[in-house]
PDB file of C-alpha atoms and ligand atoms in Angstrom:
ATOM      1  CA  MET A 177      65.162  54.967  -7.390  1.00  0.00           C
ATOM      2  CA  LYS A 178      65.204  53.064  -4.111  1.00  0.00           C
ATOM      3  CA  TRP A 179      66.495  49.954  -5.879  1.00  0.00           C
ATOM      4  CA  ARG A 180      69.103  51.902  -7.829  1.00  0.00           C
ATOM      5  CA  LEU A 181      70.551  53.275  -4.650  1.00  0.00           C
ATOM      6  CA  LEU A 182      70.522  49.814  -3.116  1.00  0.00           C
ATOM      7  CA  ASP A 183      72.190  48.369  -6.202  1.00  0.00           C
ATOM      8  CA  PHE A 184      74.905  50.893  -5.849  1.00  0.00           C
ATOM      9  CA  LEU A 185      75.434  50.213  -2.153  1.00  0.00           C
ATOM     10  CA  TYR A 186      75.039  46.469  -2.330  1.00  0.00           C
ATOM     11  CA  PRO A 187      75.220  44.946  -5.799  1.00  0.00           C
ATOM     12  CA  ALA A 188      72.486  42.316  -5.840  1.00  0.00           C
ATOM     13  CA  ILE A 189      73.856  38.802  -5.468  1.00  0.00           C
ATOM     14  CA  CYS A 190      72.100  35.486  -4.965  1.00  0.00           C
ATOM     15  CA  GLU A 191      71.859  34.644  -1.262  1.00  0.00           C
ATOM     16  CA  LEU A 192      72.533  30.983  -1.981  1.00  0.00           C
ATOM     17  CA  CYS A 193      75.117  30.757  -4.769  1.00  0.00           C
ATOM     18  CA  ARG A 194      76.540  34.319  -4.559  1.00  0.00           C
ATOM     19  CA  LYS A 195      76.124  34.862  -8.291  1.00  0.00           C
ATOM     20  CA  ARG A 196      75.406  38.426  -9.409  1.00  0.00           C
ATOM     21  CA  LEU A 197      71.755  39.029 -10.179  1.00  0.00           C
ATOM     22  CA  ASP A 198      70.283  40.853 -13.122  1.00  0.00           C
ATOM     23  CA  HIS A 199      66.728  40.739 -11.763  1.00  0.00           C
ATOM     24  CA  GLY A 200      65.283  40.328  -8.280  1.00  0.00           C
ATOM     25  CA  ARG A 201      67.097  41.161  -5.101  1.00  0.00           C
ATOM     26  CA  ALA A 202      67.915  37.923  -3.379  1.00  0.00           C
ATOM     27  CA  LEU A 203      67.760  34.751  -5.431  1.00  0.00           C
ATOM     28  CA  CYS A 204      68.871  33.693  -8.899  1.00  0.00           C
ATOM     29  CA  ARG A 205      66.336  31.832 -11.003  1.00  0.00           C
ATOM     30  CA  SER A 206      68.072  28.483 -10.756  1.00  0.00           C
ATOM     31  CA  CYS A 207      68.427  28.603  -6.949  1.00  0.00           C
ATOM     32  CA  ALA A 208      64.785  29.667  -6.654  1.00  0.00           C
ATOM     33  CA  ASN A 209      63.714  26.762  -8.886  1.00  0.00           C
ATOM     34  CA  ASN A 210      65.870  24.308  -6.968  1.00  0.00           C
ATOM     35  CA  LEU A 211      64.506  25.098  -3.528  1.00  0.00           C
ATOM     36  CA  PRO A 212      62.675  21.971  -2.359  1.00  0.00           C
ATOM     37  CA  ARG A 213      58.899  22.494  -2.607  1.00  0.00           C
ATOM     38  CA  ILE A 214      56.310  20.699  -0.559  1.00  0.00           C
ATOM     39  CA  SER A 215      54.014  18.802  -2.879  1.00  0.00           C
ATOM     40  CA  GLU A 216      51.279  16.179  -2.488  1.00  0.00           C
ATOM     41  CA  PRO A 217      50.911  14.158  -0.401  1.00  0.00           C
ATOM     42  CA  PHE A 218      51.093  16.442   2.610  1.00  0.00           C
ATOM     43  CA  CYS A 219      49.125  16.715   5.840  1.00  0.00           C
ATOM     44  CA  LYS A 220      45.918  18.658   5.321  1.00  0.00           C
ATOM     45  CA  ASN A 221      46.255  20.134   8.809  1.00  0.00           C
ATOM     46  CA  CYS A 222      49.873  21.037   9.375  1.00  0.00           C
ATOM     47  CA  GLY A 223      51.355  20.941   5.854  1.00  0.00           C
ATOM     48  CA  GLU A 224      53.996  18.303   6.652  1.00  0.00           C
ATOM     49  CA  GLU A 225      55.065  16.411   3.553  1.00  0.00           C
ATOM     50  CA  PHE A 226      54.959  12.624   3.348  1.00  0.00           C
ATOM     51  CA  ASP A 227      57.150  10.387   1.275  1.00  0.00           C
ATOM     52  CA  GLY A 228      55.771   8.157  -1.407  1.00  0.00           C
ATOM     53  CA  ASN A 229      52.365   7.929  -3.006  1.00  0.00           C
ATOM     54  CA  LEU A 230      49.515   7.625  -0.612  1.00  0.00           C
ATOM     55  CA  GLU A 231      46.167   6.901  -2.125  1.00  0.00           C
ATOM     56  CA  GLU A 232      44.093   6.893   1.036  1.00  0.00           C
ATOM     57  CA  ASP A 233      43.829   9.357   3.868  1.00  0.00           C
ATOM     58  CA  PHE A 234      46.610   8.966   6.354  1.00  0.00           C
ATOM     59  CA  ASN A 235      47.222  10.026   9.916  1.00  0.00           C
ATOM     60  CA  CYS A 236      49.893  12.618  10.415  1.00  0.00           C
ATOM     61  CA  GLN A 237      52.000  11.836  13.472  1.00  0.00           C
ATOM     62  CA  ASN A 238      52.273  15.557  14.290  1.00  0.00           C
ATOM     63  CA  CYS A 239      48.536  16.080  14.262  1.00  0.00           C
ATOM     64  CA  LEU A 240      47.460  12.949  16.109  1.00  0.00           C
ATOM     65  CA  ASN A 241      45.214  13.958  19.031  1.00  0.00           C
ATOM     66  CA  LEU A 242      45.530  17.639  18.152  1.00  0.00           C
ATOM     67  CA  THR A 243      42.784  20.070  17.331  1.00  0.00           C
ATOM     68  CA  HIS A 244      43.774  23.238  15.564  1.00  0.00           C
ATOM     69  CA  ASP A 245      41.713  26.387  15.628  1.00  0.00           C
ATOM     70  CA  PHE A 246      42.896  27.268  12.137  1.00  0.00           C
ATOM     71  CA  LYS A 247      41.541  25.580   8.998  1.00  0.00           C
ATOM     72  CA  PHE A 248      44.923  24.440   7.767  1.00  0.00           C
ATOM     73  CA  ALA A 249      48.590  25.379   7.636  1.00  0.00           C
ATOM     74  CA  ARG A 250      50.452  25.443   4.357  1.00  0.00           C
ATOM     75  CA  ALA A 251      54.084  26.135   3.504  1.00  0.00           C
ATOM     76  CA  PRO A 252      55.647  26.163   0.036  1.00  0.00           C
ATOM     77  CA  LEU A 253      59.167  25.127   1.137  1.00  0.00           C
ATOM     78  CA  ARG A 254      60.485  22.075   2.917  1.00  0.00           C
ATOM     79  CA  GLY A 255      62.551  22.650   6.034  1.00  0.00           C
ATOM     80  CA  LEU A 256      65.914  21.878   4.497  1.00  0.00           C
ATOM     81  CA  GLU A 257      69.200  23.704   4.795  1.00  0.00           C
ATOM     82  CA  ASN A 258      68.768  26.247   2.010  1.00  0.00           C
ATOM     83  CA  SER A 259      65.264  27.218   3.085  1.00  0.00           C
ATOM     84  CA  PHE A 260      66.469  27.830   6.628  1.00  0.00           C
ATOM     85  CA  ARG A 261      69.419  29.818   5.344  1.00  0.00           C
ATOM     86  CA  LEU A 262      67.025  32.210   3.641  1.00  0.00           C
ATOM     87  CA  VAL A 263      64.842  32.537   6.737  1.00  0.00           C
ATOM     88  CA  HIS A 264      67.938  33.195   8.793  1.00  0.00           C
ATOM     89  CA  THR A 265      69.103  35.909   6.411  1.00  0.00           C
ATOM     90  CA  LEU A 266      65.736  37.589   6.624  1.00  0.00           C
ATOM     91  CA  LYS A 267      65.464  37.272  10.366  1.00  0.00           C
ATOM     92  CA  TYR A 268      68.838  38.025  11.800  1.00  0.00           C
ATOM     93  CA  HIS A 269      70.800  39.845   9.142  1.00  0.00           C
ATOM     94  CA  ARG A 270      68.429  42.761   8.667  1.00  0.00           C
ATOM     95  CA  ARG A 271      68.242  42.042   4.977  1.00  0.00           C
ATOM     96  CA  PHE A 272      64.569  42.709   4.578  1.00  0.00           C
ATOM     97  CA  PHE A 273      64.813  43.261   0.822  1.00  0.00           C
ATOM     98  CA  VAL A 274      65.072  39.447   0.637  1.00  0.00           C
ATOM     99  CA  ALA A 275      61.377  39.324   1.598  1.00  0.00           C
ATOM    100  CA  ALA A 276      60.358  40.611  -1.827  1.00  0.00           C
ATOM    101  CA  ASP A 277      61.772  37.502  -3.525  1.00  0.00           C
ATOM    102  CA  LEU A 278      60.658  35.128  -0.768  1.00  0.00           C
ATOM    103  CA  ALA A 279      57.054  36.306  -0.908  1.00  0.00           C
ATOM    104  CA  ALA A 280      56.921  34.842  -4.435  1.00  0.00           C
ATOM    105  CA  PHE A 281      57.007  31.369  -2.821  1.00  0.00           C
ATOM    106  CA  LEU A 282      54.069  32.289  -0.615  1.00  0.00           C
ATOM    107  CA  GLN A 283      52.248  33.451  -3.721  1.00  0.00           C
ATOM    108  CA  GLU A 284      52.998  30.099  -5.362  1.00  0.00           C
ATOM    109  CA  ALA A 285      51.279  28.242  -2.496  1.00  0.00           C
ATOM    110  CA  TRP A 286      48.380  30.717  -2.480  1.00  0.00           C
ATOM    111  CA  GLU A 287      47.768  30.158  -6.168  1.00  0.00           C
ATOM    112  CA  GLU A 288      48.320  26.403  -6.267  1.00  0.00           C
ATOM    113  CA  ASP A 289      46.361  25.326  -3.212  1.00  0.00           C
ATOM    114  CA  PRO A 290      42.624  25.401  -4.007  1.00  0.00           C
ATOM    115  CA  ARG A 291      41.738  25.707  -0.330  1.00  0.00           C
ATOM    116  CA  PHE A 292      42.842  29.345  -0.426  1.00  0.00           C
ATOM    117  CA  ARG A 293      40.048  30.189  -2.898  1.00  0.00           C
ATOM    118  CA  GLU A 294      37.690  30.214   0.070  1.00  0.00           C
ATOM    119  CA  PHE A 295      39.754  33.040   1.529  1.00  0.00           C
ATOM    120  CA  GLU A 296      39.724  35.394  -1.436  1.00  0.00           C
ATOM    121  CA  GLU A 297      36.515  37.171  -0.427  1.00  0.00           C
ATOM    122  CA  ASN A 298      36.816  39.446   2.570  1.00  0.00           C
ATOM    123  CA  CYS A 299      40.469  38.492   2.975  1.00  0.00           C
ATOM    124  CA  LEU A 300      42.971  40.000   5.411  1.00  0.00           C
ATOM    125  CA  ILE A 301      46.694  39.246   5.420  1.00  0.00           C
ATOM    126  CA  ILE A 302      47.945  39.405   9.010  1.00  0.00           C
ATOM    127  CA  PRO A 303      51.550  38.891  10.144  1.00  0.00           C
ATOM    128  CA  VAL A 304      52.513  37.206  13.413  1.00  0.00           C
ATOM    129  CA  PRO A 305      53.863  40.123  15.454  1.00  0.00           C
ATOM    130  CA  LEU A 306      57.064  40.396  17.450  1.00  0.00           C
ATOM    131  CA  TYR A 307      57.369  42.039  20.834  1.00  0.00           C
ATOM    132  CA  TRP A 308      58.473  45.643  20.257  1.00  0.00           C
ATOM    133  CA  ARG A 309      61.814  45.216  21.965  1.00  0.00           C
ATOM    134  CA  ARG A 310      62.713  42.234  19.827  1.00  0.00           C
ATOM    135  CA  GLN A 311      61.501  44.040  16.733  1.00  0.00           C
ATOM    136  CA  GLN A 312      63.684  47.007  17.589  1.00  0.00           C
ATOM    137  CA  TRP A 313      66.655  44.754  18.094  1.00  0.00           C
ATOM    138  CA  ARG A 314      66.121  43.053  14.739  1.00  0.00           C
ATOM    139  CA  HIS A 315      65.220  46.367  13.056  1.00  0.00           C
ATOM    140  CA  GLY A 316      61.943  44.964  11.817  1.00  0.00           C
ATOM    141  CA  ASN A 317      59.729  41.923  11.780  1.00  0.00           C
ATOM    142  CA  GLN A 318      60.369  39.257   9.148  1.00  0.00           C
ATOM    143  CA  ALA A 319      56.736  38.087   9.192  1.00  0.00           C
ATOM    144  CA  HIS A 320      55.526  41.620   8.576  1.00  0.00           C
ATOM    145  CA  GLU A 321      57.893  42.056   5.618  1.00  0.00           C
ATOM    146  CA  LEU A 322      56.712  38.773   4.080  1.00  0.00           C
ATOM    147  CA  ALA A 323      53.066  39.672   4.671  1.00  0.00           C
ATOM    148  CA  ARG A 324      53.456  43.114   3.139  1.00  0.00           C
ATOM    149  CA  GLU A 325      55.126  41.764   0.000  1.00  0.00           C
ATOM    150  CA  LEU A 326      52.580  38.969  -0.377  1.00  0.00           C
ATOM    151  CA  ALA A 327      49.651  41.349   0.101  1.00  0.00           C
ATOM    152  CA  ALA A 328      50.997  43.452  -2.774  1.00  0.00           C
ATOM    153  CA  LEU A 329      51.565  40.405  -5.011  1.00  0.00           C
ATOM    154  CA  ILE A 330      48.114  38.901  -4.573  1.00  0.00           C
ATOM    155  CA  GLU A 331      46.344  42.266  -4.213  1.00  0.00           C
ATOM    156  CA  GLN A 332      44.751  41.605  -0.855  1.00  0.00           C
ATOM    157  CA  PRO A 333      44.712  43.991   2.124  1.00  0.00           C
ATOM    158  CA  LEU A 334      47.342  43.825   4.858  1.00  0.00           C
ATOM    159  CA  SER A 335      46.293  44.356   8.454  1.00  0.00           C
ATOM    160  CA  PRO A 336      48.606  44.613  11.482  1.00  0.00           C
ATOM    161  CA  ALA A 337      45.711  43.376  13.600  1.00  0.00           C
ATOM    162  CA  LEU A 338      47.728  41.432  16.147  1.00  0.00           C
ATOM    163  CA  LYS A 339      49.999  42.947  18.724  1.00  0.00           C
ATOM    164  CA  ARG A 340      52.409  41.112  20.984  1.00  0.00           C
ATOM    165  CA  VAL A 341      52.092  42.540  24.464  1.00  0.00           C
ATOM    166  CA  ARG A 342      54.475  40.257  26.234  1.00  0.00           C
ATOM    167  CA  SER A 343      57.885  38.936  25.439  1.00  0.00           C
ATOM    168  CA  THR A 344      58.086  35.159  25.564  1.00  0.00           C
ATOM    169  CA  GLN A 345      61.121  33.063  26.342  1.00  0.00           C
ATOM    170  CA  THR A 346      62.628  31.413  23.306  1.00  0.00           C
ATOM    171  CA  GLN A 347      60.504  28.494  22.224  1.00  0.00           C
ATOM    172  CA  THR A 348      63.073  26.286  20.543  1.00  0.00           C
ATOM    173  CA  ARG A 349      63.602  23.833  23.405  1.00  0.00           C
ATOM    174  CA  LEU A 350      59.997  23.660  24.568  1.00  0.00           C
ATOM    175  CA  SER A 351      57.434  20.981  23.840  1.00  0.00           C
ATOM    176  CA  ARG A 352      54.202  21.988  22.125  1.00  0.00           C
ATOM    177  CA  LYS A 353      52.317  22.016  25.420  1.00  0.00           C
ATOM    178  CA  GLU A 354      54.955  24.196  27.062  1.00  0.00           C
ATOM    179  CA  ARG A 355      54.910  26.492  24.050  1.00  0.00           C
ATOM    180  CA  LEU A 356      51.172  26.915  24.299  1.00  0.00           C
ATOM    181  CA  SER A 357      51.211  27.899  27.958  1.00  0.00           C
ATOM    182  CA  ASN A 358      54.239  30.107  27.312  1.00  0.00           C
ATOM    183  CA  LEU A 359      52.169  32.003  24.725  1.00  0.00           C
ATOM    184  CA  ARG A 360      48.991  32.532  26.741  1.00  0.00           C
ATOM    185  CA  GLY A 361      48.206  36.226  26.899  1.00  0.00           C
ATOM    186  CA  ALA A 362      51.076  37.164  24.594  1.00  0.00           C
ATOM    187  CA  PHE A 363      48.835  38.554  21.810  1.00  0.00           C
ATOM    188  CA  VAL A 364      45.977  41.045  21.688  1.00  0.00           C
ATOM    189  CA  ILE A 365      43.891  42.626  18.945  1.00  0.00           C
ATOM    190  CA  ARG A 366      44.785  46.181  17.956  1.00  0.00           C
ATOM    191  CA  LYS A 367      41.757  48.352  18.646  1.00  0.00           C
ATOM    192  CA  SER A 368      42.197  50.272  15.397  1.00  0.00           C
ATOM    193  CA  GLN A 369      41.724  47.017  13.421  1.00  0.00           C
ATOM    194  CA  ALA A 370      38.801  45.550  15.369  1.00  0.00           C
ATOM    195  CA  LYS A 371      36.139  46.583  12.871  1.00  0.00           C
ATOM    196  CA  ARG A 372      37.940  45.153   9.848  1.00  0.00           C
ATOM    197  CA  LEU A 373      38.399  41.823  11.564  1.00  0.00           C
ATOM    198  CA  ARG A 374      34.782  40.934  12.082  1.00  0.00           C
ATOM    199  CA  GLY A 375      33.835  38.204   9.623  1.00  0.00           C
ATOM    200  CA  ALA A 376      37.156  38.377   7.771  1.00  0.00           C
ATOM    201  CA  ASN A 377      38.932  35.415   6.198  1.00  0.00           C
ATOM    202  CA  VAL A 378      42.415  35.665   7.600  1.00  0.00           C
ATOM    203  CA  ILE A 379      45.705  34.467   6.165  1.00  0.00           C
ATOM    204  CA  LEU A 380      48.180  34.485   9.034  1.00  0.00           C
ATOM    205  CA  ILE A 381      51.778  34.880   7.865  1.00  0.00           C
ATOM    206  CA  ASP A 382      54.953  33.707   9.569  1.00  0.00           C
ATOM    207  CA  ASP A 383      58.383  32.577   8.432  1.00  0.00           C
ATOM    208  CA  VAL A 384      58.353  29.023   9.833  1.00  0.00           C
ATOM    209  CA  PHE A 385      55.668  26.624  11.063  1.00  0.00           C
ATOM    210  CA  THR A 386      57.087  24.172  13.601  1.00  0.00           C
ATOM    211  CA  THR A 387      54.730  22.869  16.284  1.00  0.00           C
ATOM    212  CA  GLY A 388      51.949  25.269  15.344  1.00  0.00           C
ATOM    213  CA  ALA A 389      51.702  26.684  18.886  1.00  0.00           C
ATOM    214  CA  THR A 390      52.098  30.314  17.771  1.00  0.00           C
ATOM    215  CA  ALA A 391      49.654  29.834  14.897  1.00  0.00           C
ATOM    216  CA  HIS A 392      47.188  28.212  17.242  1.00  0.00           C
ATOM    217  CA  GLU A 393      47.360  30.978  19.852  1.00  0.00           C
ATOM    218  CA  CYS A 394      47.081  33.779  17.256  1.00  0.00           C
ATOM    219  CA  THR A 395      44.098  32.021  15.694  1.00  0.00           C
ATOM    220  CA  ARG A 396      42.409  31.668  19.065  1.00  0.00           C
ATOM    221  CA  ILE A 397      42.692  35.423  19.700  1.00  0.00           C
ATOM    222  CA  LEU A 398      41.597  36.310  16.160  1.00  0.00           C
ATOM    223  CA  ARG A 399      38.528  34.125  16.381  1.00  0.00           C
ATOM    224  CA  HIS A 400      37.422  34.783  19.938  1.00  0.00           C
ATOM    225  CA  GLN A 401      38.386  38.423  20.328  1.00  0.00           C
ATOM    226  CA  GLY A 402      38.486  39.518  16.711  1.00  0.00           C
ATOM    227  CA  ARG A 403      35.482  37.428  15.619  1.00  0.00           C
ATOM    228  CA  VAL A 404      37.016  36.608  12.271  1.00  0.00           C
ATOM    229  CA  ALA A 405      35.280  33.987  10.129  1.00  0.00           C
ATOM    230  CA  LYS A 406      38.227  31.669   9.582  1.00  0.00           C
ATOM    231  CA  VAL A 407      42.003  31.504   9.620  1.00  0.00           C
ATOM    232  CA  ALA A 408      44.556  29.709   7.438  1.00  0.00           C
ATOM    233  CA  ILE A 409      48.277  29.720   8.130  1.00  0.00           C
ATOM    234  CA  LEU A 410      50.763  30.437   5.375  1.00  0.00           C
ATOM    235  CA  THR A 411      54.452  30.207   6.218  1.00  0.00           C
ATOM    236  CA  LEU A 412      57.537  30.131   4.049  1.00  0.00           C
ATOM    237  CA  VAL A 413      58.904  26.916   5.536  1.00  0.00           C
ATOM    238  CA  ARG A 414      57.454  23.844   7.231  1.00  0.00           C
ATOM    239  CA  GLY A 415      60.113  23.332   9.926  1.00  0.00           C
TER     240      GLY A 415
HETATM  241 ZN1  LIG B 665      71.773  31.327  -6.941  1.00  0.00          ZN
HETATM  242 ZN1  LIG B 666      49.898  17.150  10.331  1.00  0.00          ZN
END
């Protein structure tokens, strides 16, 4: 019923090629298949893809001298134009129905990457929160929409365990170090979720992974205040 009404108001068309859709809400099958996936070899910490065939372990330039609190970060899509267009649609155009189709890419990574098998027991899907004022302005939180759709697809529980208590200046022009200090104290654990968190294996969901500062700070709070067992990051795009 909900979809029928939406179909009537906005006939479903592909966000990338503008073709009319007969299934799904946002992407035609060929555009979905053509989106550039991240495949081996990629960094086992931050998910950045490397060119060529590497037989041995390699050092990722992004992760050199870095320690992450999370186990690993993984993204299904490379940070190319079309991937960013979809994120942008979801984020700024209030077209949250797009999340239903985009969560299928998160599911792909969840199913393909064996490291997620360690997260299936006692799992919680947690979105990176927005500050309420920003959320109001955007009429929702893109990470929450992605997390909700993924949780339904892989049949794992969703928990809004993190809350953003402080607005942070936009991070785009900051270095990783500046981002980290910018984020200190920005997140807290929601009291109502505290019990569920203890010992949980958390999949933290966001739209884009760039320097990992947000993921790192959320993980720190989840582990030290929420006492979760471990955290993996799953984002749509590796920016
Ligand atoms: Zn298309
Ligand atoms: Zn890396």
